[in-house]
PDB file of C-alpha atoms in Angstrom:
ATOM      1  CA  MET A 275     121.405 221.834  62.766  1.00 62.00           C
ATOM      2  CA  GLU A 276     122.306 224.768  64.773  1.00 70.00           C
ATOM      3  CA  ASP A 277     120.266 227.927  64.935  1.00 75.00           C
ATOM      4  CA  SER A 278     122.022 230.455  64.270  1.00 94.00           C
ATOM      5  CA  ARG A 279     123.440 233.003  61.130  1.00 96.00           C
ATOM      6  CA  SER A 280     126.676 230.821  60.736  1.00 96.00           C
ATOM      7  CA  ALA A 281     124.772 227.766  60.941  1.00 97.00           C
ATOM      8  CA  ARG A 282     122.395 229.111  57.824  1.00 98.00           C
ATOM      9  CA  ALA A 283     125.756 230.310  56.077  1.00 98.00           C
ATOM     10  CA  ALA A 284     126.792 226.935  56.427  1.00 98.00           C
ATOM     11  CA  LEU A 285     124.153 225.793  55.031  1.00 98.00           C
ATOM     12  CA  GLY A 286     123.692 228.395  51.964  1.00 98.00           C
ATOM     13  CA  VAL A 287     127.264 227.161  51.031  1.00 98.00           C
ATOM     14  CA  GLU A 288     126.369 223.571  50.919  1.00 98.00           C
ATOM     15  CA  LEU A 289     123.282 224.572  48.754  1.00 98.00           C
ATOM     16  CA  ALA A 290     124.979 226.663  46.710  1.00 98.00           C
ATOM     17  CA  ARG A 291     127.689 223.924  45.442  1.00 98.00           C
ATOM     18  CA  SER A 292     124.287 221.359  45.405  1.00 98.00           C
ATOM     19  CA  ALA A 293     122.279 223.581  43.504  1.00 98.00           C
ATOM     20  CA  GLY A 294     125.725 223.855  41.151  1.00 97.00           C
ATOM     21  CA  GLU A 295     125.766 220.190  40.283  1.00 97.00           C
ATOM     22  CA  ILE A 296     122.175 220.118  39.202  1.00 95.00           C
ATOM     23  CA  ALA A 297     123.067 223.473  37.270  1.00 95.00           C
ATOM     24  CA  ARG A 298     125.825 221.358  35.649  1.00 94.00           C
ATOM     25  CA  ARG A 299     123.992 218.455  34.994  1.00 92.00           C
ATOM     26  CA  TRP A 300     121.245 220.534  32.561  1.00 91.00           C
ATOM     27  CA  PHE A 301     124.368 222.613  31.576  1.00 91.00           C
ATOM     28  CA  ASP A 302     125.935 219.871  29.536  1.00 89.00           C
ATOM     29  CA  THR A 303     122.568 217.938  28.208  1.00 82.00           C
ATOM     30  CA  SER A 304     121.091 218.723  24.977  1.00 64.00           C
ATOM     31  CA  GLY A 305     117.643 218.086  26.339  1.00 69.00           C
ATOM     32  CA  LEU A 306     116.988 221.481  28.006  1.00 73.00           C
ATOM     33  CA  THR A 307     114.120 223.419  26.932  1.00 74.00           C
ATOM     34  CA  VAL A 308     113.578 226.805  27.105  1.00 74.00           C
ATOM     35  CA  GLU A 309     110.360 228.973  27.547  1.00 76.00           C
ATOM     36  CA  GLN A 310     109.315 231.859  27.801  1.00 73.00           C
ATOM     37  CA  LYS A 311     107.756 234.127  31.492  1.00 70.00           C
ATOM     38  CA  GLN A 312     105.803 236.738  30.959  1.00 67.00           C
ATOM     39  CA  ASP A 313     107.853 239.041  31.142  1.00 69.00           C
ATOM     40  CA  GLY A 314     110.343 237.809  28.274  1.00 61.00           C
ATOM     41  CA  SER A 315     112.800 236.214  29.693  1.00 74.00           C
ATOM     42  CA  PRO A 316     113.823 232.545  29.461  1.00 73.00           C
ATOM     43  CA  VAL A 317     113.333 230.327  32.100  1.00 79.00           C
ATOM     44  CA  THR A 318     113.943 226.600  32.220  1.00 82.00           C
ATOM     45  CA  GLN A 319     113.363 223.173  34.074  1.00 88.00           C
ATOM     46  CA  ALA A 320     116.935 223.320  35.518  1.00 90.00           C
ATOM     47  CA  ASP A 321     115.841 226.806  37.197  1.00 91.00           C
ATOM     48  CA  ARG A 322     113.039 225.360  38.258  1.00 92.00           C
ATOM     49  CA  ASP A 323     114.539 222.474  39.906  1.00 94.00           C
ATOM     50  CA  ILE A 324     117.355 224.406  41.656  1.00 96.00           C
ATOM     51  CA  GLU A 325     114.982 226.453  43.098  1.00 96.00           C
ATOM     52  CA  THR A 326     112.959 223.774  44.798  1.00 97.00           C
ATOM     53  CA  HIS A 327     116.162 221.869  45.425  1.00 98.00           C
ATOM     54  CA  ILE A 328     116.939 224.771  47.648  1.00 98.00           C
ATOM     55  CA  ARG A 329     113.401 225.742  49.082  1.00 98.00           C
ATOM     56  CA  ALA A 330     113.659 221.768  50.164  1.00 98.00           C
ATOM     57  CA  GLY A 331     117.185 222.695  51.766  1.00 98.00           C
ATOM     58  CA  VAL A 332     116.188 225.067  53.792  1.00 98.00           C
ATOM     59  CA  ALA A 333     112.479 224.057  54.707  1.00 97.00           C
ATOM     60  CA  GLU A 334     114.496 221.271  56.260  1.00 97.00           C
ATOM     61  CA  HIS A 335     117.134 222.700  58.362  1.00 97.00           C
ATOM     62  CA  PHE A 336     115.386 226.070  59.063  1.00 97.00           C
ATOM     63  CA  PRO A 337     111.397 226.028  58.294  1.00 97.00           C
ATOM     64  CA  THR A 338     110.545 229.078  60.257  1.00 97.00           C
ATOM     65  CA  ASP A 339     112.581 231.304  57.654  1.00 98.00           C
ATOM     66  CA  GLY A 340     110.963 233.219  54.502  1.00 98.00           C
ATOM     67  CA  PHE A 341     112.051 232.671  51.212  1.00 98.00           C
ATOM     68  CA  LEU A 342     111.913 234.541  48.126  1.00 98.00           C
ATOM     69  CA  GLY A 343     112.729 232.857  45.101  1.00 96.00           C
ATOM     70  CA  GLU A 344     112.699 234.198  41.221  1.00 90.00           C
ATOM     71  CA  GLU A 345     110.259 231.217  39.636  1.00 91.00           C
ATOM     72  CA  PHE A 346     108.087 230.217  42.776  1.00 92.00           C
ATOM     73  CA  GLY A 347     107.619 233.977  44.599  1.00 88.00           C
ATOM     74  CA  GLU A 348     107.438 234.183  47.924  1.00 93.00           C
ATOM     75  CA  THR A 349     107.214 232.030  51.732  1.00 95.00           C
ATOM     76  CA  GLY A 350     106.330 233.720  54.475  1.00 94.00           C
ATOM     77  CA  GLY A 351     108.339 232.939  57.675  1.00 95.00           C
ATOM     78  CA  THR A 352     107.944 233.662  61.322  1.00 97.00           C
ATOM     79  CA  SER A 353     111.692 233.934  62.013  1.00 97.00           C
ATOM     80  CA  ASP A 354     114.501 237.008  61.938  1.00 96.00           C
ATOM     81  CA  TYR A 355     115.934 234.783  58.535  1.00 98.00           C
ATOM     82  CA  ARG A 356     115.106 235.388  54.543  1.00 98.00           C
ATOM     83  CA  TRP A 357     116.478 233.395  51.778  1.00 98.00           C
ATOM     84  CA  ILE A 358     116.429 234.997  48.726  1.00 98.00           C
ATOM     85  CA  VAL A 359     117.607 233.136  45.692  1.00 98.00           C
ATOM     86  CA  ASP A 360     118.054 233.275  41.717  1.00 97.00           C
ATOM     87  CA  PRO A 361     118.649 229.924  40.881  1.00 97.00           C
ATOM     88  CA  ILE A 362     120.049 230.689  37.651  1.00 95.00           C
ATOM     89  CA  ASP A 363     121.254 234.223  37.004  1.00 95.00           C
ATOM     90  CA  GLY A 364     122.392 234.418  33.677  1.00 90.00           C
ATOM     91  CA  THR A 365     119.843 232.135  31.784  1.00 87.00           C
ATOM     92  CA  LYS A 366     120.421 233.566  28.602  1.00 85.00           C
ATOM     93  CA  SER A 367     124.008 232.743  28.939  1.00 88.00           C
ATOM     94  CA  PHE A 368     123.300 229.182  30.132  1.00 90.00           C
ATOM     95  CA  VAL A 369     121.047 228.063  27.178  1.00 87.00           C
ATOM     96  CA  HIS A 370     123.332 229.287  24.908  1.00 89.00           C
ATOM     97  CA  GLY A 371     126.437 227.396  26.313  1.00 90.00           C
ATOM     98  CA  VAL A 372     127.683 230.283  27.614  1.00 93.00           C
ATOM     99  CA  PRO A 373     129.524 229.299  31.759  1.00 95.00           C
ATOM    100  CA  LEU A 374     129.478 232.230  33.068  1.00 95.00           C
ATOM    101  CA  TYR A 375     125.599 231.614  34.814  1.00 96.00           C
ATOM    102  CA  ALA A 376     125.568 231.326  38.570  1.00 97.00           C
ATOM    103  CA  ASN A 377     123.661 230.540  41.243  1.00 98.00           C
ATOM    104  CA  LEU A 378     122.577 233.128  43.845  1.00 98.00           C
ATOM    105  CA  ILE A 379     122.184 232.735  47.457  1.00 98.00           C
ATOM    106  CA  ALA A 380     121.836 235.434  50.459  1.00 98.00           C
ATOM    107  CA  ILE A 381     120.119 235.204  53.343  1.00 98.00           C
ATOM    108  CA  GLU A 382     118.747 238.543  55.200  1.00 98.00           C
ATOM    109  CA  GLU A 383     118.591 239.274  58.897  1.00 97.00           C
ATOM    110  CA  GLY A 384     116.081 241.449  59.613  1.00 95.00           C
ATOM    111  CA  ASP A 385     117.115 244.752  56.987  1.00 93.00           C
ATOM    112  CA  GLU A 386     120.410 243.507  56.171  1.00 96.00           C
ATOM    113  CA  ILE A 387     122.194 241.026  53.833  1.00 98.00           C
ATOM    114  CA  VAL A 388     123.957 238.587  56.231  1.00 98.00           C
ATOM    115  CA  PHE A 389     125.470 236.149  53.820  1.00 98.00           C
ATOM    116  CA  GLY A 390     125.804 236.199  50.119  1.00 98.00           C
ATOM    117  CA  ALA A 391     127.245 232.922  47.767  1.00 98.00           C
ATOM    118  CA  ILE A 392     127.909 233.622  44.128  1.00 98.00           C
ATOM    119  CA  ASN A 393     128.428 229.820  42.937  1.00 98.00           C
ATOM    120  CA  LEU A 394     129.867 229.518  39.365  1.00 98.00           C
ATOM    121  CA  PRO A 395     129.503 225.732  38.664  1.00 97.00           C
ATOM    122  CA  SER A 396     130.884 225.476  34.730  1.00 96.00           C
ATOM    123  CA  VAL A 397     133.723 227.714  35.556  1.00 95.00           C
ATOM    124  CA  ASP A 398     134.819 225.910  39.355  1.00 97.00           C
ATOM    125  CA  VAL A 399     134.175 229.067  41.461  1.00 98.00           C
ATOM    126  CA  LEU A 400     132.137 229.266  44.370  1.00 98.00           C
ATOM    127  CA  MET A 401     132.297 232.931  46.452  1.00 98.00           C
ATOM    128  CA  HIS A 402     130.605 233.203  49.509  1.00 98.00           C
ATOM    129  CA  ALA A 403     130.748 236.029  52.199  1.00 98.00           C
ATOM    130  CA  GLU A 404     129.322 235.685  55.981  1.00 98.00           C
ATOM    131  CA  ARG A 405     129.016 239.450  57.748  1.00 97.00           C
ATOM    132  CA  GLY A 406     131.738 239.806  59.684  1.00 97.00           C
ATOM    133  CA  LYS A 407     134.263 237.167  58.100  1.00 97.00           C
ATOM    134  CA  GLY A 408     135.391 237.635  54.787  1.00 98.00           C
ATOM    135  CA  CYS A 409     135.186 237.202  51.581  1.00 98.00           C
ATOM    136  CA  TRP A 410     136.254 233.662  50.189  1.00 98.00           C
ATOM    137  CA  LYS A 411     136.478 232.074  46.708  1.00 98.00           C
ATOM    138  CA  ASN A 412     137.228 228.626  46.309  1.00 98.00           C
ATOM    139  CA  GLY A 413     138.339 228.691  50.463  1.00 97.00           C
ATOM    140  CA  GLU A 414     140.896 231.716  49.974  1.00 98.00           C
ATOM    141  CA  GLN A 415     139.940 234.883  50.777  1.00 98.00           C
ATOM    142  CA  VAL A 416     140.111 237.637  48.491  1.00 98.00           C
ATOM    143  CA  HIS A 417     140.263 241.382  48.444  1.00 98.00           C
ATOM    144  CA  VAL A 418     139.295 244.194  46.104  1.00 98.00           C
ATOM    145  CA  SER A 419     141.472 246.192  43.725  1.00 98.00           C
ATOM    146  CA  SER A 420     143.760 248.869  44.977  1.00 98.00           C
ATOM    147  CA  ARG A 421     143.322 250.870  42.165  1.00 97.00           C
ATOM    148  CA  THR A 422     142.634 254.757  42.668  1.00 97.00           C
ATOM    149  CA  ASP A 423     141.720 256.411  39.463  1.00 95.00           C
ATOM    150  CA  LEU A 424     139.310 255.264  36.038  1.00 97.00           C
ATOM    151  CA  ASP A 425     142.614 255.614  34.168  1.00 97.00           C
ATOM    152  CA  GLY A 426     143.241 251.399  33.321  1.00 97.00           C
ATOM    153  CA  ALA A 427     140.267 250.585  35.908  1.00 98.00           C
ATOM    154  CA  TYR A 428     137.774 247.875  34.696  1.00 98.00           C
ATOM    155  CA  VAL A 429     133.999 248.566  34.682  1.00 98.00           C
ATOM    156  CA  MET A 430     131.867 245.172  33.963  1.00 97.00           C
ATOM    157  CA  ALA A 431     128.634 245.640  32.435  1.00 96.00           C
ATOM    158  CA  THR A 432     125.714 242.612  31.985  1.00 92.00           C
ATOM    159  CA  TRP A 433     124.539 244.241  28.528  1.00 91.00           C
ATOM    160  CA  LEU A 434     124.842 247.854  26.883  1.00 94.00           C
ATOM    161  CA  GLU A 435     121.411 248.250  25.429  1.00 93.00           C
ATOM    162  CA  ASP A 436     120.449 250.117  28.716  1.00 93.00           C
ATOM    163  CA  TRP A 437     123.775 252.535  28.757  1.00 95.00           C
ATOM    164  CA  HIS A 438     123.528 255.806  27.627  1.00 94.00           C
ATOM    165  CA  PRO A 439     125.637 256.134  24.589  1.00 95.00           C
ATOM    166  CA  ASP A 440     127.111 259.567  25.890  1.00 95.00           C
ATOM    167  CA  THR A 441     127.901 257.315  29.352  1.00 96.00           C
ATOM    168  CA  ILE A 442     130.029 254.853  27.389  1.00 96.00           C
ATOM    169  CA  VAL A 443     132.368 258.053  25.461  1.00 96.00           C
ATOM    170  CA  ASP A 444     132.852 259.486  28.558  1.00 96.00           C
ATOM    171  CA  LEU A 445     133.709 256.781  29.809  1.00 96.00           C
ATOM    172  CA  HIS A 446     136.355 255.957  27.705  1.00 96.00           C
ATOM    173  CA  ALA A 447     137.494 259.462  27.797  1.00 97.00           C
ATOM    174  CA  THR A 448     138.725 258.627  31.594  1.00 97.00           C
ATOM    175  CA  GLY A 449     140.950 255.724  30.495  1.00 98.00           C
ATOM    176  CA  ALA A 450     138.568 253.064  31.663  1.00 98.00           C
ATOM    177  CA  VAL A 451     137.924 249.415  29.558  1.00 97.00           C
ATOM    178  CA  LEU A 452     134.569 248.373  29.870  1.00 97.00           C
ATOM    179  CA  ARG A 453     133.579 244.937  29.003  1.00 96.00           C
ATOM    180  CA  THR A 454     130.335 242.936  29.285  1.00 94.00           C
ATOM    181  CA  TRP A 455     131.755 240.338  31.780  1.00 91.00           C
ATOM    182  CA  GLY A 456     128.143 241.016  33.787  1.00 86.00           C
ATOM    183  CA  ASP A 457     125.248 239.148  35.187  1.00 92.00           C
ATOM    184  CA  ALA A 458     126.948 238.307  38.863  1.00 97.00           C
ATOM    185  CA  TYR A 459     130.410 237.179  37.307  1.00 97.00           C
ATOM    186  CA  GLY A 460     131.063 240.804  36.852  1.00 97.00           C
ATOM    187  CA  TYR A 461     130.812 241.214  40.633  1.00 98.00           C
ATOM    188  CA  MET A 462     132.594 237.915  41.329  1.00 98.00           C
ATOM    189  CA  MET A 463     135.703 240.227  39.582  1.00 98.00           C
ATOM    190  CA  VAL A 464     135.294 242.924  41.353  1.00 98.00           C
ATOM    191  CA  ALA A 465     135.292 241.302  44.831  1.00 98.00           C
ATOM    192  CA  SER A 466     138.380 239.073  43.740  1.00 98.00           C
ATOM    193  CA  GLY A 467     140.393 242.408  42.412  1.00 98.00           C
ATOM    194  CA  GLN A 468     140.390 240.830  38.670  1.00 98.00           C
ATOM    195  CA  ALA A 469     138.306 243.972  37.849  1.00 98.00           C
ATOM    196  CA  ASP A 470     137.480 247.213  39.424  1.00 98.00           C
ATOM    197  CA  ALA A 471     133.730 247.880  38.882  1.00 98.00           C
ATOM    198  CA  VAL A 472     130.569 246.843  37.463  1.00 98.00           C
ATOM    199  CA  VAL A 473     126.941 248.634  36.860  1.00 98.00           C
ATOM    200  CA  ASP A 474     123.965 247.337  36.064  1.00 97.00           C
ATOM    201  CA  TYR A 475     121.146 250.046  35.414  1.00 96.00           C
ATOM    202  CA  THR A 476     118.446 246.853  35.196  1.00 94.00           C
ATOM    203  CA  THR A 477     117.877 244.047  38.092  1.00 95.00           C
ATOM    204  CA  GLN A 478     115.685 242.290  39.978  1.00 95.00           C
ATOM    205  CA  ILE A 479     116.147 241.847  43.325  1.00 96.00           C
ATOM    206  CA  TYR A 480     117.395 238.332  43.176  1.00 95.00           C
ATOM    207  CA  ASP A 481     120.483 239.497  40.695  1.00 96.00           C
ATOM    208  CA  LEU A 482     121.801 241.692  43.698  1.00 98.00           C
ATOM    209  CA  ALA A 483     120.210 240.233  46.871  1.00 98.00           C
ATOM    210  CA  PRO A 484     124.117 238.326  47.700  1.00 98.00           C
ATOM    211  CA  MET A 485     126.450 241.197  46.415  1.00 98.00           C
ATOM    212  CA  PRO A 486     126.177 243.971  49.338  1.00 98.00           C
ATOM    213  CA  VAL A 487     128.100 241.739  51.679  1.00 98.00           C
ATOM    214  CA  ILE A 488     130.086 240.058  48.919  1.00 98.00           C
ATOM    215  CA  ILE A 489     131.710 243.405  48.198  1.00 98.00           C
ATOM    216  CA  GLU A 490     131.727 244.901  51.758  1.00 98.00           C
ATOM    217  CA  GLU A 491     133.717 241.702  53.285  1.00 98.00           C
ATOM    218  CA  ALA A 492     135.700 242.145  50.086  1.00 98.00           C
ATOM    219  CA  GLY A 493     136.814 245.621  50.860  1.00 98.00           C
ATOM    220  CA  GLY A 494     134.587 247.402  48.339  1.00 98.00           C
ATOM    221  CA  THR A 495     131.644 249.792  48.013  1.00 98.00           C
ATOM    222  CA  PHE A 496     128.046 248.278  46.766  1.00 98.00           C
ATOM    223  CA  THR A 497     125.162 251.137  46.493  1.00 98.00           C
ATOM    224  CA  SER A 498     121.927 251.407  44.218  1.00 97.00           C
ATOM    225  CA  LEU A 499     122.852 254.340  41.312  1.00 96.00           C
ATOM    226  CA  ASP A 500     121.190 256.844  43.768  1.00 95.00           C
ATOM    227  CA  GLY A 501     124.118 255.977  46.442  1.00 96.00           C
ATOM    228  CA  ALA A 502     122.190 254.262  48.917  1.00 96.00           C
ATOM    229  CA  ARG A 503     123.240 250.976  50.214  1.00 94.00           C
ATOM    230  CA  ASP A 504     120.225 249.122  48.904  1.00 95.00           C
ATOM    231  CA  PHE A 505     119.823 246.348  46.561  1.00 95.00           C
ATOM    232  CA  ASP A 506     116.047 246.363  45.927  1.00 95.00           C
ATOM    233  CA  LYS A 507     115.677 249.445  43.738  1.00 96.00           C
ATOM    234  CA  GLY A 508     116.167 247.860  40.287  1.00 96.00           C
ATOM    235  CA  ASN A 509     120.075 248.765  39.997  1.00 97.00           C
ATOM    236  CA  GLY A 510     123.067 248.702  41.466  1.00 97.00           C
ATOM    237  CA  ILE A 511     126.851 249.126  41.071  1.00 98.00           C
ATOM    238  CA  ALA A 512     130.057 247.838  43.240  1.00 98.00           C
ATOM    239  CA  THR A 513     133.584 248.834  42.887  1.00 98.00           C
ATOM    240  CA  ASN A 514     136.562 248.962  44.984  1.00 98.00           C
ATOM    241  CA  GLY A 515     135.436 251.364  46.886  1.00 98.00           C
ATOM    242  CA  VAL A 516     138.303 254.052  45.956  1.00 98.00           C
ATOM    243  CA  ILE A 517     136.264 255.133  42.595  1.00 98.00           C
ATOM    244  CA  HIS A 518     133.240 254.491  43.727  1.00 98.00           C
ATOM    245  CA  ASP A 519     131.980 258.235  43.764  1.00 97.00           C
ATOM    246  CA  SER A 520     133.936 259.076  40.086  1.00 97.00           C
ATOM    247  CA  VAL A 521     132.147 256.173  38.186  1.00 97.00           C
ATOM    248  CA  LEU A 522     129.104 257.064  40.037  1.00 96.00           C
ATOM    249  CA  LYS A 523     129.024 260.188  39.015  1.00 96.00           C
ATOM    250  CA  ILE A 524     129.818 259.018  35.236  1.00 96.00           C
ATOM    251  CA  VAL A 525     126.899 256.562  34.788  1.00 95.00           C
ATOM    252  CA  ASN A 526     124.940 258.805  36.611  1.00 91.00           C
ATOM    253  CA  GLN A 527     124.708 261.414  33.797  1.00 76.00           C
ATOM    254  CA  GLY A 528     122.934 260.308  30.860  1.00 57.00           C
TER     255      GLY A 528
END
């Protein structure tokens, strides 16, 4: 396989699809055992199988690349590239039979995320983006919405436990619609123009690594909650760009 960014992106799409096949098999079985990690979050054999599969694919084709995965940690590399993987984003949804879980793959070149994939196998959606080449959903290029104000805007949240009550009140006062279609599904909706913003107060690096390139290639804006163009600060916000500052102001005042 060619040793280039685009070759890695092509492998990322291929591995997202095959990871989805593994996830779908586990999702449709009744024999899934759920364990608790030290931080209290759930983990399953599906998580481990998928990450093992993706690691093997990267090691076969690009053995000098680094790799950071949620389940098995970091493996150093000697190239300029690092893969960042969440084998199942939304494990709580996954184990409760909710089909809005995702396989997440990102590729970092230097300090820049240059490829991202959100695969939602149980709803048959694969979204991916390579830097400078647009954002694609099931083979069609997509773009963020053109909404210019918060009145009627759909704002996604993964959960509301970490939202300040006053923030929710103030957001509703603008006429915005708050919905908990969160995790990666919310970012897919923003990138494809089905929603206008998604806010996460509590995240891990694996949850958000694909989002900067996906949202930006769709024409939107992704930042941490302090407004920096970072995905590794433990929080994130993605919007269509036009309403970014307005949403950021409200969600930061709690």
